[in-house]
PDB file of C-alpha atoms in Angstrom:
ATOM      1  CA  MET A  21     136.445 165.164 143.947  1.00 43.00           C
ATOM      2  CA  PHE A  22     135.393 161.742 145.103  1.00 41.00           C
ATOM      3  CA  THR A  23     132.354 159.655 145.811  1.00 44.00           C
ATOM      4  CA  THR A  24     132.256 157.044 148.474  1.00 41.00           C
ATOM      5  CA  ILE A  25     129.353 155.031 149.739  1.00 42.00           C
ATOM      6  CA  MET A  26     129.725 153.233 153.026  1.00 38.00           C
ATOM      7  CA  ASN A  27     127.170 150.856 154.380  1.00 36.00           C
ATOM      8  CA  SER A  28     127.476 148.464 157.194  1.00 33.00           C
ATOM      9  CA  THR A  29     152.364 148.134 146.358  1.00 39.00           C
ATOM     10  CA  SER A  30     151.113 145.077 144.369  1.00 44.00           C
ATOM     11  CA  ALA A  31     147.998 142.996 144.153  1.00 48.00           C
ATOM     12  CA  ALA A  32     147.641 140.026 146.435  1.00 49.00           C
ATOM     13  CA  PRO A  33     146.419 136.952 144.555  1.00 49.00           C
ATOM     14  CA  PHE A  34     143.457 135.081 145.988  1.00 46.00           C
ATOM     15  CA  THR A  35     144.115 131.809 147.727  1.00 49.00           C
ATOM     16  CA  ASP A  36     141.295 129.455 148.567  1.00 53.00           C
ATOM     17  CA  SER A  37     141.959 129.331 152.309  1.00 57.00           C
ATOM     18  CA  PRO A  38     139.074 130.101 154.696  1.00 62.00           C
ATOM     19  CA  ARG A  39     141.102 132.929 156.236  1.00 72.00           C
ATOM     20  CA  GLU A  40     141.560 134.713 152.875  1.00 72.00           C
ATOM     21  CA  HIS A  41     137.921 134.076 151.991  1.00 79.00           C
ATOM     22  CA  ASP A  42     136.720 135.972 155.104  1.00 87.00           C
ATOM     23  CA  GLN A  43     139.253 138.824 155.064  1.00 93.00           C
ATOM     24  CA  VAL A  44     137.788 142.214 154.052  1.00 95.00           C
ATOM     25  CA  ARG A  45     139.976 143.797 151.329  1.00 96.00           C
ATOM     26  CA  TRP A  46     139.729 146.275 148.445  1.00 97.00           C
ATOM     27  CA  TYR A  47     139.063 144.841 144.963  1.00 97.00           C
ATOM     28  CA  ALA A  48     138.594 146.448 141.553  1.00 97.00           C
ATOM     29  CA  ALA A  49     135.270 145.709 139.871  1.00 97.00           C
ATOM     30  CA  GLN A  50     135.380 146.231 136.118  1.00 97.00           C
ATOM     31  CA  THR A  51     132.205 147.819 134.793  1.00 98.00           C
ATOM     32  CA  CYS A  52     130.511 148.078 131.438  1.00 97.00           C
ATOM     33  CA  ALA A  53     131.469 151.234 129.537  1.00 95.00           C
ATOM     34  CA  ASN A  54     130.148 154.421 131.165  1.00 95.00           C
ATOM     35  CA  HIS A  55     128.291 152.516 133.917  1.00 97.00           C
ATOM     36  CA  GLU A  56     130.531 153.421 136.867  1.00 98.00           C
ATOM     37  CA  LYS A  57     128.030 155.728 138.625  1.00 97.00           C
ATOM     38  CA  ARG A  58     125.153 153.324 138.054  1.00 97.00           C
ATOM     39  CA  VAL A  59     127.208 150.446 139.448  1.00 97.00           C
ATOM     40  CA  LEU A  60     128.071 152.565 142.498  1.00 97.00           C
ATOM     41  CA  GLN A  61     124.372 153.165 143.104  1.00 97.00           C
ATOM     42  CA  GLN A  62     123.578 149.449 142.703  1.00 96.00           C
ATOM     43  CA  LEU A  63     126.318 148.478 145.154  1.00 97.00           C
ATOM     44  CA  CYS A  64     124.995 151.002 147.675  1.00 95.00           C
ATOM     45  CA  GLU A  65     121.572 149.387 147.460  1.00 95.00           C
ATOM     46  CA  ARG A  66     123.217 146.011 148.123  1.00 94.00           C
ATOM     47  CA  THR A  67     125.033 147.379 151.228  1.00 94.00           C
ATOM     48  CA  VAL A  68     128.484 146.918 149.695  1.00 95.00           C
ATOM     49  CA  GLU A  69     131.171 149.494 150.546  1.00 96.00           C
ATOM     50  CA  ALA A  70     132.224 151.029 147.239  1.00 97.00           C
ATOM     51  CA  TYR A  71     134.469 153.873 146.133  1.00 97.00           C
ATOM     52  CA  LEU A  72     134.394 155.738 142.836  1.00 97.00           C
ATOM     53  CA  PRO A  73     137.019 158.513 142.620  1.00 96.00           C
ATOM     54  CA  LEU A  74     135.886 161.367 140.380  1.00 94.00           C
ATOM     55  CA  TYR A  75     137.551 164.435 138.877  1.00 93.00           C
ATOM     56  CA  ALA A  76     136.114 167.644 137.436  1.00 91.00           C
ATOM     57  CA  SER A  77     136.370 168.142 133.690  1.00 91.00           C
ATOM     58  CA  VAL A  78     135.138 171.149 131.704  1.00 90.00           C
ATOM     59  CA  ARG A  79     133.589 170.302 128.343  1.00 88.00           C
ATOM     60  CA  ARG A  80     132.883 172.928 125.703  1.00 89.00           C
ATOM     61  CA  TRP A  81     129.954 172.755 123.364  1.00 84.00           C
ATOM     62  CA  LYS A  82     129.014 175.304 120.734  1.00 85.00           C
ATOM     63  CA  ASP A  83     126.786 177.343 123.022  1.00 88.00           C
ATOM     64  CA  ARG A  84     128.105 176.623 126.539  1.00 90.00           C
ATOM     65  CA  ARG A  85     130.669 175.130 128.881  1.00 92.00           C
ATOM     66  CA  VAL A  86     129.704 172.327 131.238  1.00 91.00           C
ATOM     67  CA  GLN A  87     131.603 170.968 134.217  1.00 91.00           C
ATOM     68  CA  LEU A  88     131.268 167.209 134.534  1.00 92.00           C
ATOM     69  CA  GLU A  89     132.398 164.794 137.215  1.00 94.00           C
ATOM     70  CA  LEU A  90     134.050 161.881 135.458  1.00 95.00           C
ATOM     71  CA  PRO A  91     135.591 158.669 136.836  1.00 96.00           C
ATOM     72  CA  LEU A  92     139.292 158.987 137.604  1.00 96.00           C
ATOM     73  CA  PHE A  93     139.705 155.320 136.634  1.00 96.00           C
ATOM     74  CA  PRO A  94     137.246 154.815 133.758  1.00 96.00           C
ATOM     75  CA  GLY A  95     135.691 151.367 133.743  1.00 97.00           C
ATOM     76  CA  TYR A  96     136.376 150.566 137.421  1.00 98.00           C
ATOM     77  CA  VAL A  97     134.700 150.883 140.813  1.00 98.00           C
ATOM     78  CA  PHE A  98     136.591 149.847 143.941  1.00 98.00           C
ATOM     79  CA  VAL A  99     134.757 147.609 146.405  1.00 98.00           C
ATOM     80  CA  ARG A 100     135.707 146.622 149.940  1.00 97.00           C
ATOM     81  CA  MET A 101     134.422 143.190 150.810  1.00 96.00           C
ATOM     82  CA  ALA A 102     135.221 139.669 151.872  1.00 96.00           C
ATOM     83  CA  LEU A 103     135.408 137.259 148.943  1.00 94.00           C
ATOM     84  CA  ARG A 104     132.585 135.211 150.420  1.00 93.00           C
ATOM     85  CA  ASP A 105     130.334 138.207 149.536  1.00 93.00           C
ATOM     86  CA  ARG A 106     131.511 138.611 145.933  1.00 94.00           C
ATOM     87  CA  LEU A 107     128.183 137.519 144.426  1.00 94.00           C
ATOM     88  CA  GLN A 108     126.604 140.721 145.762  1.00 94.00           C
ATOM     89  CA  VAL A 109     129.041 142.619 143.533  1.00 96.00           C
ATOM     90  CA  LEU A 110     129.096 140.290 140.527  1.00 96.00           C
ATOM     91  CA  GLN A 111     125.299 140.192 140.266  1.00 96.00           C
ATOM     92  CA  ALA A 112     124.961 143.986 140.255  1.00 96.00           C
ATOM     93  CA  PRO A 113     123.835 145.279 136.839  1.00 96.00           C
ATOM     94  CA  GLY A 114     126.784 146.787 134.958  1.00 97.00           C
ATOM     95  CA  VAL A 115     129.540 144.789 136.700  1.00 97.00           C
ATOM     96  CA  ALA A 116     131.580 142.715 134.251  1.00 97.00           C
ATOM     97  CA  ARG A 117     134.026 141.019 136.634  1.00 97.00           C
ATOM     98  CA  LEU A 118     136.360 141.379 139.580  1.00 97.00           C
ATOM     99  CA  VAL A 119     139.895 142.018 138.367  1.00 96.00           C
ATOM    100  CA  GLY A 120     142.384 139.264 139.153  1.00 95.00           C
ATOM    101  CA  PHE A 121     144.640 136.528 137.841  1.00 92.00           C
ATOM    102  CA  GLY A 122     143.722 133.113 136.526  1.00 90.00           C
ATOM    103  CA  GLY A 123     140.033 133.692 137.154  1.00 87.00           C
ATOM    104  CA  GLN A 124     140.598 134.522 140.838  1.00 91.00           C
ATOM    105  CA  PRO A 125     140.035 138.079 142.190  1.00 95.00           C
ATOM    106  CA  ALA A 126     143.174 139.886 143.372  1.00 95.00           C
ATOM    107  CA  ALA A 127     143.117 142.353 146.263  1.00 95.00           C
ATOM    108  CA  LEU A 128     144.508 145.864 145.939  1.00 95.00           C
ATOM    109  CA  PRO A 129     146.867 147.160 148.628  1.00 92.00           C
ATOM    110  CA  ASP A 130     144.706 148.825 151.294  1.00 91.00           C
ATOM    111  CA  GLN A 131     147.252 151.632 151.696  1.00 88.00           C
ATOM    112  CA  GLU A 132     146.958 152.703 148.031  1.00 88.00           C
ATOM    113  CA  ILE A 133     143.175 153.042 148.120  1.00 91.00           C
ATOM    114  CA  GLU A 134     143.062 154.667 151.564  1.00 90.00           C
ATOM    115  CA  THR A 135     145.785 157.180 150.645  1.00 86.00           C
ATOM    116  CA  LEU A 136     144.007 157.987 147.375  1.00 88.00           C
ATOM    117  CA  ARG A 137     140.736 158.517 149.253  1.00 90.00           C
ATOM    118  CA  HIS A 138     142.499 160.715 151.815  1.00 87.00           C
ATOM    119  CA  GLY A 139     144.220 162.789 149.130  1.00 85.00           C
ATOM    120  CA  LEU A 140     141.054 163.362 147.113  1.00 86.00           C
ATOM    121  CA  ALA A 141     139.147 164.276 150.283  1.00 85.00           C
ATOM    122  CA  HIS A 142     141.725 167.053 150.836  1.00 82.00           C
ATOM    123  CA  GLU A 143     140.936 168.678 147.475  1.00 75.00           C
ATOM    124  CA  MET A 144     143.953 167.177 145.735  1.00 80.00           C
ATOM    125  CA  LEU A 145     143.525 167.842 142.011  1.00 85.00           C
ATOM    126  CA  ALA A 146     144.030 164.596 140.150  1.00 91.00           C
ATOM    127  CA  GLU A 147     143.299 163.593 136.578  1.00 92.00           C
ATOM    128  CA  PRO A 148     143.754 160.454 134.482  1.00 94.00           C
ATOM    129  CA  HIS A 149     147.191 159.944 132.952  1.00 94.00           C
ATOM    130  CA  PRO A 150     148.490 157.374 130.475  1.00 94.00           C
ATOM    131  CA  TYR A 151     149.654 154.273 132.328  1.00 94.00           C
ATOM    132  CA  LEU A 152     153.329 154.519 133.323  1.00 89.00           C
ATOM    133  CA  LYS A 153     155.553 151.782 134.624  1.00 85.00           C
ATOM    134  CA  VAL A 154     158.995 153.214 133.817  1.00 87.00           C
ATOM    135  CA  GLY A 155     160.470 156.542 134.872  1.00 88.00           C
ATOM    136  CA  ARG A 156     162.101 158.388 137.755  1.00 91.00           C
ATOM    137  CA  ARG A 157     160.678 156.711 140.862  1.00 93.00           C
ATOM    138  CA  VAL A 158     159.867 158.994 143.797  1.00 94.00           C
ATOM    139  CA  ARG A 159     158.138 158.827 147.177  1.00 93.00           C
ATOM    140  CA  VAL A 160     155.907 161.587 148.557  1.00 92.00           C
ATOM    141  CA  THR A 161     157.334 162.801 151.880  1.00 93.00           C
ATOM    142  CA  THR A 162     154.622 165.257 153.023  1.00 91.00           C
ATOM    143  CA  GLY A 163     150.985 166.024 152.364  1.00 87.00           C
ATOM    144  CA  PRO A 164     147.897 163.875 151.810  1.00 87.00           C
ATOM    145  CA  LEU A 165     149.769 161.355 149.626  1.00 88.00           C
ATOM    146  CA  GLN A 166     152.625 160.885 152.108  1.00 88.00           C
ATOM    147  CA  GLY A 167     154.282 157.495 151.708  1.00 87.00           C
ATOM    148  CA  MET A 168     152.964 156.806 148.197  1.00 89.00           C
ATOM    149  CA  GLN A 169     155.453 155.856 145.500  1.00 90.00           C
ATOM    150  CA  GLY A 170     155.117 156.779 141.870  1.00 92.00           C
ATOM    151  CA  ILE A 171     156.839 158.361 138.897  1.00 94.00           C
ATOM    152  CA  LEU A 172     157.868 161.999 138.504  1.00 94.00           C
ATOM    153  CA  VAL A 173     157.094 163.654 135.163  1.00 93.00           C
ATOM    154  CA  ARG A 174     157.547 167.234 133.968  1.00 88.00           C
ATOM    155  CA  LYS A 175     154.642 169.303 132.667  1.00 81.00           C
ATOM    156  CA  LYS A 176     155.358 172.796 131.397  1.00 80.00           C
ATOM    157  CA  ASN A 177     157.006 174.593 134.326  1.00 80.00           C
ATOM    158  CA  GLY A 178     155.844 172.181 136.995  1.00 85.00           C
ATOM    159  CA  SER A 179     156.136 168.625 138.185  1.00 89.00           C
ATOM    160  CA  ARG A 180     153.541 165.895 138.322  1.00 92.00           C
ATOM    161  CA  PHE A 181     153.429 162.802 140.484  1.00 93.00           C
ATOM    162  CA  VAL A 182     152.000 159.823 138.590  1.00 94.00           C
ATOM    163  CA  LEU A 183     150.463 157.075 140.701  1.00 91.00           C
ATOM    164  CA  SER A 184     149.906 153.812 138.825  1.00 91.00           C
ATOM    165  CA  LEU A 185     147.635 150.986 139.909  1.00 91.00           C
ATOM    166  CA  ASP A 186     149.344 148.015 138.286  1.00 90.00           C
ATOM    167  CA  LEU A 187     146.419 145.634 138.765  1.00 92.00           C
ATOM    168  CA  ILE A 188     144.140 147.656 136.488  1.00 94.00           C
ATOM    169  CA  MET A 189     146.952 149.260 134.455  1.00 93.00           C
ATOM    170  CA  ARG A 190     145.688 152.794 135.029  1.00 94.00           C
ATOM    171  CA  SER A 191     147.454 155.930 136.266  1.00 93.00           C
ATOM    172  CA  VAL A 192     146.493 159.286 137.734  1.00 93.00           C
ATOM    173  CA  ALA A 193     148.577 162.455 137.834  1.00 93.00           C
ATOM    174  CA  VAL A 194     148.750 165.072 140.582  1.00 92.00           C
ATOM    175  CA  ASP A 195     150.592 168.413 140.515  1.00 89.00           C
ATOM    176  CA  VAL A 196     153.253 168.423 143.235  1.00 88.00           C
ATOM    177  CA  ASP A 197     156.082 170.517 144.559  1.00 89.00           C
ATOM    178  CA  GLU A 198     159.402 168.717 144.087  1.00 89.00           C
ATOM    179  CA  ALA A 199     160.333 169.644 147.659  1.00 91.00           C
ATOM    180  CA  ASP A 200     157.671 167.157 148.810  1.00 92.00           C
ATOM    181  CA  LEU A 201     159.343 164.258 146.968  1.00 93.00           C
ATOM    182  CA  ALA A 202     162.304 161.994 147.656  1.00 93.00           C
ATOM    183  CA  ALA A 203     164.004 159.750 145.115  1.00 91.00           C
ATOM    184  CA  THR A 204     163.628 156.003 145.553  1.00 87.00           C
ATOM    185  CA  GLU A 205     165.671 153.221 144.072  1.00 69.00           C
ATOM    186  CA  LYS A 206     164.401 149.927 142.834  1.00 58.00           C
ATOM    187  CA  PRO A 207     165.864 146.965 144.724  1.00 48.00           C
ATOM    188  CA  GLY A 208     169.152 145.874 143.217  1.00 39.00           C
ATOM    189  CA  TRP A 209     169.870 149.074 141.325  1.00 39.00           C
ATOM    190  CA  ALA A 210     172.285 150.497 143.904  1.00 39.00           C
ATOM    191  CA  GLU A 211     174.408 147.365 143.857  1.00 37.00           C
ATOM    192  CA  LYS A 212     174.702 147.509 140.067  1.00 39.00           C
ATOM    193  CA  GLY A 213     175.508 151.213 140.007  1.00 38.00           C
ATOM    194  CA  ILE A 214     172.466 152.007 137.843  1.00 35.00           C
ATOM    195  CA  ARG A 215     170.676 155.268 138.508  1.00 36.00           C
TER     196      ARG A 215
END
């Protein structure tokens, strides 16, 4: 499940050059707790392209079960903008800041966000996962996430592909068939004989 409103492999730090200032890129806007959907609505009203990936979660109460759509990355909404337009985002009620380094917003890799959007649009079942940085690194070779790199983890009798967004230190997990994965090596590991 996903929500996107469109009107009109590491983060790239912001540099104060006019070219960077005018380039349209994806950024992560940190929101106040439980304000992601409200922020999305505010950004839509301000004609800012925003993306809030959602997943379905069943909650049980004493007398019923309810299916909710919850943010896949709690506390964040992704915005696509040029940095010259950042005040439109920062002044939206519920937005705390744009994620970055040293007080400067950092762009997310376009491929990560676009592939995530594509995968969720094709009914890929994803859910939040504890942030992972270490593990068996793999690359998806077929399907909606083709080309993405992440970590392979085992769950019961199946395998899960964990995609981590290092900039916001959040991960999502997707059930995958191991036949759709290929092992990757970190640079320098092959020369040292480490596997």
